[in-house]
XYZ file of C-alpha atoms in Angstrom:
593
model
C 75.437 130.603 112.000
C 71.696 129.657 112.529
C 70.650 133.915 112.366
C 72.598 133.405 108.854
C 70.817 130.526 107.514
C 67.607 132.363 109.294
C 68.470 135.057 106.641
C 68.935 133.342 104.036
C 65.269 131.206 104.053
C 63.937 135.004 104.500
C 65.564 135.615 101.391
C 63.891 132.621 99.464
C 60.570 133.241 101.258
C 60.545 136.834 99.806
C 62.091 135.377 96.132
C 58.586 132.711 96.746
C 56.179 135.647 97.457
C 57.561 138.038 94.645
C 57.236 135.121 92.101
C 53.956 134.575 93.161
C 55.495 130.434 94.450
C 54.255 128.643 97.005
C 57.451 126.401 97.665
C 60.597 125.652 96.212
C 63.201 122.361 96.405
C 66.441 122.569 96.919
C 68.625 118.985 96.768
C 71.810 118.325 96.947
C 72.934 117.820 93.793
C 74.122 120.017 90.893
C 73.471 119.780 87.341
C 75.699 116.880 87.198
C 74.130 114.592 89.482
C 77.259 113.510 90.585
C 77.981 111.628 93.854
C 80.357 114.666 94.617
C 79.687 118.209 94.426
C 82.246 121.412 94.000
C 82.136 123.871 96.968
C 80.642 126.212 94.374
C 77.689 124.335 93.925
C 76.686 123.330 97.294
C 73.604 125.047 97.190
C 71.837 122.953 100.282
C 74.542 123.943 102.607
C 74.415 127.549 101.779
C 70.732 127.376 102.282
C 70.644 125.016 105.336
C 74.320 124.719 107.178
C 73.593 120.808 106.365
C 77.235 119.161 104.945
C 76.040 115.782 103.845
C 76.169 113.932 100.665
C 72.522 113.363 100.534
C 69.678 115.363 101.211
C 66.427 118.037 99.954
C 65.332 120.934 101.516
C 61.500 122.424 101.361
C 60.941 126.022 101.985
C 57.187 126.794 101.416
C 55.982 130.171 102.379
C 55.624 129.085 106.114
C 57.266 125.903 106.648
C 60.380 124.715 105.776
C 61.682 120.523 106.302
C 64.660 119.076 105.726
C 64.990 115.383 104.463
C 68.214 113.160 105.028
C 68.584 109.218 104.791
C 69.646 107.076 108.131
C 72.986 108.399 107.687
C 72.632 111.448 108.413
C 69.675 111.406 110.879
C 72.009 112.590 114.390
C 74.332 115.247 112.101
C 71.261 117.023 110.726
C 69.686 117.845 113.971
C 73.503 119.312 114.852
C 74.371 121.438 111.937
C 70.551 122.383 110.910
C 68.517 124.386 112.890
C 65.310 123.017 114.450
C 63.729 126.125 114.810
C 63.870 127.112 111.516
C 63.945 123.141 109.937
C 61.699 120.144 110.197
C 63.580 117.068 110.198
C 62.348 114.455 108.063
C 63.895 110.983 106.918
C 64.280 111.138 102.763
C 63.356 107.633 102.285
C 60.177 106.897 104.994
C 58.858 110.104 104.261
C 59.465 111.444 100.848
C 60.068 115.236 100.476
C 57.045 114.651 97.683
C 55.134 113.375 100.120
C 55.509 116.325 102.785
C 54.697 118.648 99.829
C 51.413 117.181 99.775
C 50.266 117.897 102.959
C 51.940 120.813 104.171
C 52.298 123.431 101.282
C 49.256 125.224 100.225
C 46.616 122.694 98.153
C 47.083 123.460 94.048
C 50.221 125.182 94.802
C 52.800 126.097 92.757
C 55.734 124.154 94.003
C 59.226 125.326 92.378
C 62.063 123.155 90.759
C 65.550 123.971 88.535
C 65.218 120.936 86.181
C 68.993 120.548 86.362
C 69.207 119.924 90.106
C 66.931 116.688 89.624
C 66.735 113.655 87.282
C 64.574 112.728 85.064
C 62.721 109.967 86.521
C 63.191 111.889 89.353
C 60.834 114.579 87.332
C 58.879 111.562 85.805
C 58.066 110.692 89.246
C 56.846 113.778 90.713
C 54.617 114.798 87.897
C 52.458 111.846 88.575
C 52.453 112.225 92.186
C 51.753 116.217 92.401
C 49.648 116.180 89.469
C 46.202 116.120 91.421
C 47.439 118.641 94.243
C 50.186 120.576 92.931
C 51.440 122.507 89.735
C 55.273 122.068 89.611
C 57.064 125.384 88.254
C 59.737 124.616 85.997
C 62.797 127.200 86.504
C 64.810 128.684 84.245
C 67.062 130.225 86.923
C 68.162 129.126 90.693
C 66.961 131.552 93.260
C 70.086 129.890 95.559
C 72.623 131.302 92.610
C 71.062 134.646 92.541
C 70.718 135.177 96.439
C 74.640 133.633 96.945
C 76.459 136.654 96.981
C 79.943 135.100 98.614
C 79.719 132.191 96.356
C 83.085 130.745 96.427
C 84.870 130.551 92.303
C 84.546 127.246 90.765
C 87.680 125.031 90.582
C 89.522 125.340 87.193
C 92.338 122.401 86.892
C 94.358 121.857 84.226
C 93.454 119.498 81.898
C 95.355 115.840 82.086
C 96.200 113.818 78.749
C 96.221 110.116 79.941
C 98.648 108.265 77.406
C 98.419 104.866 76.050
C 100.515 103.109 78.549
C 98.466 104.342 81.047
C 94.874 103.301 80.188
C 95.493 100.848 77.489
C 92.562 102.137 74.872
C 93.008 104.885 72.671
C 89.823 107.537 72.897
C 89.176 106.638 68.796
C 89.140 102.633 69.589
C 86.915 103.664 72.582
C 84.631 105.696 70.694
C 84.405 103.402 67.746
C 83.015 101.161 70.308
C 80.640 103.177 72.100
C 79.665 104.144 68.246
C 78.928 100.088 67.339
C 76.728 99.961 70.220
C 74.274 103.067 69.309
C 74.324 101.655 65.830
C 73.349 97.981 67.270
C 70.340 99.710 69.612
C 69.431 101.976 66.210
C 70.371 105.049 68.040
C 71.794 108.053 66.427
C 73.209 109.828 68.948
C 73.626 109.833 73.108
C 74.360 112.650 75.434
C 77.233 112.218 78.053
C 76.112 113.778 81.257
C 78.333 111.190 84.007
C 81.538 112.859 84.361
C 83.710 109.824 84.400
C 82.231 108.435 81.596
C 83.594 111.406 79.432
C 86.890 111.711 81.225
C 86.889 107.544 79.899
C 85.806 108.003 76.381
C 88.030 110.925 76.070
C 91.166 109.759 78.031
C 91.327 113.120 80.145
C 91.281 113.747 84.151
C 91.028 116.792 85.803
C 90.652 117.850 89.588
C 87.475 120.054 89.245
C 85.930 118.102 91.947
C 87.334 116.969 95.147
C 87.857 113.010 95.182
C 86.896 113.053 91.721
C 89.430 113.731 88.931
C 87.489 114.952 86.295
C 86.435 118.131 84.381
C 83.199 119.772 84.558
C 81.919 119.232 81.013
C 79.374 117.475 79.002
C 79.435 115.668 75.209
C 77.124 113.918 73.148
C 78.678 111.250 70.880
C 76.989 110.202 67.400
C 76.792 106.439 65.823
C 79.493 107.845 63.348
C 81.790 108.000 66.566
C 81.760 111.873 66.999
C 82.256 113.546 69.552
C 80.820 117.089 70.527
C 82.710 118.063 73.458
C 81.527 120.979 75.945
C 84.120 122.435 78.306
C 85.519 126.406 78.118
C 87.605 126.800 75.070
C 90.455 128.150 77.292
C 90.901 124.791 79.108
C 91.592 122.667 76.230
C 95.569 122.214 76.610
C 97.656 121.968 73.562
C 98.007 118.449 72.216
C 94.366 117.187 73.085
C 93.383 117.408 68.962
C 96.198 115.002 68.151
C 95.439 112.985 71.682
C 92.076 112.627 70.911
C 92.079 111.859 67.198
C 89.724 113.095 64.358
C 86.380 113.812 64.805
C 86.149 115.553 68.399
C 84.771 118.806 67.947
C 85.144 121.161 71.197
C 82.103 124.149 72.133
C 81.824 126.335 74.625
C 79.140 125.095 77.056
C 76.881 128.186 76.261
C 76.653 126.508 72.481
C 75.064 123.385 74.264
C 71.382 124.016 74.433
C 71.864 124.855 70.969
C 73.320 121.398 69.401
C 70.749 119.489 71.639
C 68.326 121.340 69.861
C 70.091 120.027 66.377
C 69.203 116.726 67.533
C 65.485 117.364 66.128
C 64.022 113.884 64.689
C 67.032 111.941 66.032
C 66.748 108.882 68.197
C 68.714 110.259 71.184
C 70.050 107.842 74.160
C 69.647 109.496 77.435
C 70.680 107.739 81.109
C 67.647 109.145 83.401
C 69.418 108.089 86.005
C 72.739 109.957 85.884
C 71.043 112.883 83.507
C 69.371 115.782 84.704
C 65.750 116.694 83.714
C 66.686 119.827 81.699
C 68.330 117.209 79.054
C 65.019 115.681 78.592
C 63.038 118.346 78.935
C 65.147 120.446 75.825
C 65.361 117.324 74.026
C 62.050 116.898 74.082
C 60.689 120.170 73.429
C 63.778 120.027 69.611
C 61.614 117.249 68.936
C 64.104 114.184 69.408
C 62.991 110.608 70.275
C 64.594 109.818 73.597
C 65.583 106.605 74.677
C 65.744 106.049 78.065
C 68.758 103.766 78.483
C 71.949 103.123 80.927
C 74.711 105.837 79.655
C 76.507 103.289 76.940
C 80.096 104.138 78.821
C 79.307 102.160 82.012
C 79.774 98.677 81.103
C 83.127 99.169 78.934
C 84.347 101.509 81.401
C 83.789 99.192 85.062
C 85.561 96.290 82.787
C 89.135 97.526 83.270
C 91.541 96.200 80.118
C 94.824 94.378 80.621
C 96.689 97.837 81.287
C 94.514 99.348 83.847
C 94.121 95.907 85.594
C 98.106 96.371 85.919
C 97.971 99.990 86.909
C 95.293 99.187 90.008
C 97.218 96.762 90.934
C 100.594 98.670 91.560
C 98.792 101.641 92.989
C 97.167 99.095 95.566
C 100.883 97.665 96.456
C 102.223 101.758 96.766
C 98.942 102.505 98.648
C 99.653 99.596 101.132
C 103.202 100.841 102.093
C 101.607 104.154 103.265
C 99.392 101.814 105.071
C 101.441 99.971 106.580
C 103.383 102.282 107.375
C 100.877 104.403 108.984
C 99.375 101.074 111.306
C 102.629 100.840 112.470
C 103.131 104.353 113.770
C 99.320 104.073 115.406
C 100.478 101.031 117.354
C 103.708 102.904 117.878
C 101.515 105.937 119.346
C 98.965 103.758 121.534
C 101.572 101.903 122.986
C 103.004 104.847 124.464
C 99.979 105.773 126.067
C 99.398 109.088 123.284
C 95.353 108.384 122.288
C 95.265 111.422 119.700
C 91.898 112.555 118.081
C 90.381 111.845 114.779
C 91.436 114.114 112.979
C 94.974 114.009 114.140
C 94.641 110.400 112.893
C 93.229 110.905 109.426
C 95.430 113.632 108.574
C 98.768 111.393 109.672
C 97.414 109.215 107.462
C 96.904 111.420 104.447
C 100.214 112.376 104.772
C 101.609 109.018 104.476
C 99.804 108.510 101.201
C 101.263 112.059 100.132
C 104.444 110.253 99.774
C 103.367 108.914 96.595
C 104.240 111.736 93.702
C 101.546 109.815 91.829
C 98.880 110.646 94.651
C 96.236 112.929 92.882
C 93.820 113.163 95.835
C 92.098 111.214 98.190
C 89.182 108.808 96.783
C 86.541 110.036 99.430
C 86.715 111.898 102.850
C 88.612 110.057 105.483
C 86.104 108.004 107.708
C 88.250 108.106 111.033
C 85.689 106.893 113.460
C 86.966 105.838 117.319
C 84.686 103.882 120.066
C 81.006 104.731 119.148
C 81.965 106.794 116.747
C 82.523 103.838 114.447
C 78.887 102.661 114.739
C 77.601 105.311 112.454
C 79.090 103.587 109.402
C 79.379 106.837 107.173
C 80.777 108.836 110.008
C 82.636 112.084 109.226
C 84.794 113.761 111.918
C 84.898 116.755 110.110
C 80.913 117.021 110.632
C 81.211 116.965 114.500
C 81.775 119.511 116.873
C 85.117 118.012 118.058
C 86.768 115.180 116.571
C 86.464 111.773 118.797
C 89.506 110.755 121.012
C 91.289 106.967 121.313
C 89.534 105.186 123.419
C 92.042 102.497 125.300
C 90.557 98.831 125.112
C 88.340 99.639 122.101
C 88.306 99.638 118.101
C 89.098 101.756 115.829
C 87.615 101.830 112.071
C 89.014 103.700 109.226
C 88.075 104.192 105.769
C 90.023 105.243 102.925
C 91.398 105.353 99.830
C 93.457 107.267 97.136
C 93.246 108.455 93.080
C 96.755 107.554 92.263
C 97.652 108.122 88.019
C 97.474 104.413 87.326
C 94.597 103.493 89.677
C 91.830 104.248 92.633
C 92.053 102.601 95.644
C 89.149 102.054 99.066
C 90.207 100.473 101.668
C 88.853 99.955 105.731
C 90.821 98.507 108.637
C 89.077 98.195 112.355
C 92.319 98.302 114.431
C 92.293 96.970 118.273
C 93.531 99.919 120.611
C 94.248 98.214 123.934
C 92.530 94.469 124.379
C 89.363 94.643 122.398
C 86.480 93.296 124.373
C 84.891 89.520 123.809
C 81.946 90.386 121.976
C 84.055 93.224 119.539
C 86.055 89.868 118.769
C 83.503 87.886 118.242
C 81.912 90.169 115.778
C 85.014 90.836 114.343
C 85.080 87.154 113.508
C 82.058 86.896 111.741
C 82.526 89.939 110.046
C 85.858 88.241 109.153
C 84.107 84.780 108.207
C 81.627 86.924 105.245
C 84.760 88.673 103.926
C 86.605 85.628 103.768
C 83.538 83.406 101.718
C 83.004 86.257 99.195
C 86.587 86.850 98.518
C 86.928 82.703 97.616
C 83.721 82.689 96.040
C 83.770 81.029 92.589
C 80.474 81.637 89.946
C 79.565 80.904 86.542
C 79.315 84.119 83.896
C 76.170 85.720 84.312
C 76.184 85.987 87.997
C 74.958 89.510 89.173
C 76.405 90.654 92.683
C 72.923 90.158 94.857
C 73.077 86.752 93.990
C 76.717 86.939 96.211
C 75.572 89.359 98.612
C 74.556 86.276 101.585
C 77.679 84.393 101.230
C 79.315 87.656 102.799
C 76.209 88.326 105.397
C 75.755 84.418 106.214
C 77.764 84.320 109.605
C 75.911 87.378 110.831
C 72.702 86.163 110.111
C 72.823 82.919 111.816
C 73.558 84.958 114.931
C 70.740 87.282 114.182
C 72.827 90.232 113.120
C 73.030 92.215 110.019
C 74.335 95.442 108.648
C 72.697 98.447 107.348
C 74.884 99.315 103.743
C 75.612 96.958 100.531
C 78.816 94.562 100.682
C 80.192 95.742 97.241
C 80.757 98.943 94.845
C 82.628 99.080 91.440
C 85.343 100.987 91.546
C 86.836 102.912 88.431
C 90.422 103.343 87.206
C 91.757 106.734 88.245
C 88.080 107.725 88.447
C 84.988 107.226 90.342
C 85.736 105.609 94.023
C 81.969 104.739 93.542
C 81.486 103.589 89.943
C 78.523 101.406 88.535
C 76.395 99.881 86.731
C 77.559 96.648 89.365
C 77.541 96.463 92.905
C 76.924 93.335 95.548
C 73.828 94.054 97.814
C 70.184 93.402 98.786
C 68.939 95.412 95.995
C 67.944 94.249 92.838
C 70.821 94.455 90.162
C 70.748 92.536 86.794
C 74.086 93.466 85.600
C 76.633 90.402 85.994
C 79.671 90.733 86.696
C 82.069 90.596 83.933
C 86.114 89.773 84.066
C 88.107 93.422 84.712
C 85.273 94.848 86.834
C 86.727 95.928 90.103
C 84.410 95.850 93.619
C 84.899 96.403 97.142
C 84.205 93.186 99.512
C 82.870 95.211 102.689
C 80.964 93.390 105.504
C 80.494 95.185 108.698
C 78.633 95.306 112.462
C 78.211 98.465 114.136
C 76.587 97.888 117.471
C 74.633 101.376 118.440
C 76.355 103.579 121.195
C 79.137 100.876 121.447
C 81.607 100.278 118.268
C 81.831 99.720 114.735
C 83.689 97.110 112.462
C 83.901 97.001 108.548
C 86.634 95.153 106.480
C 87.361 96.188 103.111
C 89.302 94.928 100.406
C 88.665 96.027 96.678
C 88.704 92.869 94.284
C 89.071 91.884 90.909
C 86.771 89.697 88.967
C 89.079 86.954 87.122
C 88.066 84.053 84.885
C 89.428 80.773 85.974
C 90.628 78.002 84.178
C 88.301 75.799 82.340
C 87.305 72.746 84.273
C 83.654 72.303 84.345
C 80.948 72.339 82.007
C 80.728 76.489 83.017
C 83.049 78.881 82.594
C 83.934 80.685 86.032
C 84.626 83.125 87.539
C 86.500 84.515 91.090
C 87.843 87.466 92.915
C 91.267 87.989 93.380
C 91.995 90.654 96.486
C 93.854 93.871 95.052
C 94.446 95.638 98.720
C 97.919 94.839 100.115
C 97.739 95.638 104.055
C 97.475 93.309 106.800
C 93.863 92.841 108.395
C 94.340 93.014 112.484
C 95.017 89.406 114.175
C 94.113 90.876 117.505
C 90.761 91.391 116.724
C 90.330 87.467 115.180
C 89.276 84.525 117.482
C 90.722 81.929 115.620
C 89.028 79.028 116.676
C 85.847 80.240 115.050
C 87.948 79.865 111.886
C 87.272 76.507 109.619
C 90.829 75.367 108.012
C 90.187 76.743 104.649
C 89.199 80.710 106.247
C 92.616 80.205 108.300
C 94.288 79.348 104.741
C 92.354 82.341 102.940
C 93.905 84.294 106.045
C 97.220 83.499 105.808
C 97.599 83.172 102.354
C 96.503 86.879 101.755
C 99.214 87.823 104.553
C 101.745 86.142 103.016
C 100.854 88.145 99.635
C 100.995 91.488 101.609
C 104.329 90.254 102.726
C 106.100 89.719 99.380
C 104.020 92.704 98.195
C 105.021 95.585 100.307
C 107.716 94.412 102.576
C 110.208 95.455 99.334
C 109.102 99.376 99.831
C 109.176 99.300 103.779
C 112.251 99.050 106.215
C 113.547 99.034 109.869
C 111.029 98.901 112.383
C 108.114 98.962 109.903
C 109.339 96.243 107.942
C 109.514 94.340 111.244
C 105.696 95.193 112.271
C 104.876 94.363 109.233
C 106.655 90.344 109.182
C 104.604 90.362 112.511
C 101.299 91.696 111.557
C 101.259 89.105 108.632
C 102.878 86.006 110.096
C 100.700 83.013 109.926
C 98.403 81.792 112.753
């Protein structure tokens, strides 16, 4: 593999030298900037052998770096060559930065505007602009040197009915509509692919984890749509589904209707868009206005229907895992320690039982013994999957896009007798989950000002972890959805009733093991009784978090309540759809303690 990927930098230094370039980035992302990307488009593995989610590579004429975050920091140096491949860390040292001191001074440094966003762009005009000329590309030199580029994904097109998202895609673009109007905007362009699959009520399985369709749209104050997906994929029924006033082009036509946007106050996300929407925009003459993509906030705060539909996929999804706990504890106690992989994929299969089961919602983290430390472990990234260690933990991360929901859930299960200290962590970890799922706030709290009550137990021992406590989660879309979240960094977007986040603390103790416990919850408003209204979380995941691993004396009364009063909700929940010996695990696993 590493004379292959030595072939293929050749192949860009020779595209540099006959295009008269001095360097050229190539990210990870596509030209929808989406936290997933299609095997077709996975340009930085072709180029580099490097299968993360996150990362930039830097080929100048006679260097070449790649940049990862701390994720990623022990896979890179296994699947990238270091003969070939600096390794640098994307955040501490900035692939911007690296250009500045290592490719040619006043060189011409090479970009595709579609593989970066705009503020991205914003952002490395000012800093290159004294030592650098960036080169604006009008074609990828990755898509003309891929030769065994694999065919995108072309899924059919899903109509999501009424009963099954509660909003039809005319009330939803009325809305959406009222909102330009109230900012004075006359039109915005849809570049998130959830937010479309939303406005429009449609799902697709273009992506893996992600069922949506590759497409983009712009939607007018007059509630408009212009839709842009191959003609050949709209299904019959989508005019009448849709209503009036959705008008479907082929995605060749799109450069073209941006460009009828001349004079018009146009609402672009730089965030989720890519710089070639700013960049033709700008150059037809519209007024852009840099704002948050006007789906986000009516999409994250689900409606009475899709509230129901999350919650039945989460009572479904928590048979299969149920069902699958019980066969690991089946399979440890008779001495059979099988692999990661072995593992995830016995899972999967449980979940398969669902006919409603679309996909998974992310990759499998299966992580045993050590493993479990790096908390965005993949097995699939290693060079053999990790085996069962006896007397140790094991963490797993997972989830599923059923039709009427998405579901993310993590379990650190004891194998053997878990060690002191692994309990004791698991306790506190325990303790943070606990206070942020009982947590009650006034409207208008944002998640940071949360994030402690989940970290608080950690802290006062003088641990921490390394990853936010909380992401939104969307209905039978994104497993990762915004605009909220509950961490550290700075967020000004409260949290509003219907919004749907994960509850995540975790330890991971370097070399030794790793614990995270995850629950997705839903933000409720309470009963009037102060001078506030309130609101609280109420836990969506139905599975039974491992006793073994709890030392219950470092539980107050109301965390052993919390406890047992979840257990006794996965009990009435899922014992219904589970039997024999499972059913019997299962009035074990959630007695009270």
């Amino acid at each position: 593999m590493h004379d292959i990927i030595a072939q293929r930098v050749n192949a860009i230094r020779q595209w540099l030298e006959t295009q008269q370039l001095d360097a050229v980035m190539v990210p990870h992302e596509d030209e929808f900037l989406g936290e997933y990307v299609p095997a077709h488009n996975e340009r930085l593995h072709w180029l580099t052998g490097f299968t993360g989610s996150a990362g930039v590579a830097v080929i100048s004429r006679d260097k070449a770096a790649i940049f990862v975050d701390g994720r990623y920091t022990v896979q890179v140096t296994k699947e990238v060559p270091n003969e070939l491949f600096e390794y640098r860390h994307l955040v501490n040292e900035p692939a911007l930065d690296w250009v500045k001191t290592n490719v040619t001074k006043h060189g011409k440094i090479a970009i595709d505007p579609r593989m970066h966003s705009g503020a991205w762009l914003n952002l490395a005009q000012s800093k290159l602009a004294a030592s650098h000329q960036l080169e604006i590309l009008t074609s990828n030199p990755v898509d003309e040197l891929w030769s065994d580029r694999p065919a995108a994904v072309v899924s059919e097109m899903r109509l999501m009915d009424l009963d099954s998202v509660g909003q039809s895609s005319a009330s939803k673009r009325e809305e959406i509509a009222t909102l330009l109007s109230q900012d004075d905007v006359d039109s915005a362009v849809l570049t998130s692919l959830d937010s479309i699959a939303w406005l429009l009520n449609i799902r697709g399985l273009d992506v893996s984890r992600l069922p949506v369709l590759l497409s983009h749209a712009i939607i007018h104050n007059t509630g408009d749509v212009e839709f842009f997906i191959e003609l050949n994929r709209v299904v019959d029924g989508f005019k009448q589904h849709v209503g009036e006033g959705v008008s479907v082009y082929a995605p060749s036509e799109l450069q073209a209707r941006l460009e009828t946007l001349s004079a018009k106050r146009v609402l672009l996300d730089p965030n989720t868009s890519n710089a070639w929407f700013s960049l033709t925009l700008q150059n037809a003459g519209a007024e852009i206005i840099a704002q948050a993509d006007p789906c986000l906030l009516p999409k994250a705060a689900k409606n009475a229907v899709e509230v129901a539909g999350m919650k039945a996929c989460h009572v479904r999804d928590g048979a299969a895992m149920v069902k699958f706990l019980h066969w690991l504890d089946e399979q440890v106690a008779a001495g059979h320690f099988h692999d990661e992989a072995v593992i995830s994929d016995t899972l999967q299969a449980f979940r398969e039982q669902d006919p409603t089961l679309m996909d998974l919602s992310f990759d499998t983290i299966s992580a045993t013994g050590s493993n479990a430390a790096m908390c965005h472990y993949n097995h699939e990234n290693q060079p053999a999957p990790g085996q069962l260690p006896n007397n140790s933990l094991y963490l797993v991360d997972s989830g599923g896009q059923y039709l009427d929901g998405t579901t993310d859930i993590t379990r650190t299960i004891a194998i053997g007798q878990p060690s002191p200290e692994m309990i004791h962590q698991f306790t506190l970890v325990l303790k943070g989950h606990i206070a942020l799922a009982r947590a009650r706030f006034p409207q208008g709290t944002t998640g940071p000002q949360l994030d402690a009550l989940a970290r608080q137990f950690l802290w006062a021992e003088g641990f921490d972890y390394d990853h936010g406590t909380g992401h939104g989660v969307g209905h039978f879309l994104s497993v990762h959805e915004g605009p909220q979240s509950i961490s550290k960094r700075q967020n000004a977007v409260a949290l509003l009733p219907g919004m749907v986040l994960s509850n995540e603390p975790g330890y991971y103790r370097a070399g030794g093991f790793g614990i995270r416990i995850e629950n997705l919850e839903l933000v409720v408003e309470l009963p009037s009784q102060g001078d506030l209204p309130t609101l609280a979380f109420e836990s969506l995941t139905r599975c039974p978090i491992d006793k073994r691993n709890i030392d219950v004396n470092m539980l107050t009364r109301p965390e052993l309540a919390w406890l047992n009063d979840y257990h006794q909700k996965v009990w009435q929940a899922v014992s219904p759809l589970v039997d024999g010996d499972v059913k019997a695990w299962l009035e074990q696993a959630t007695s009270p303690l």
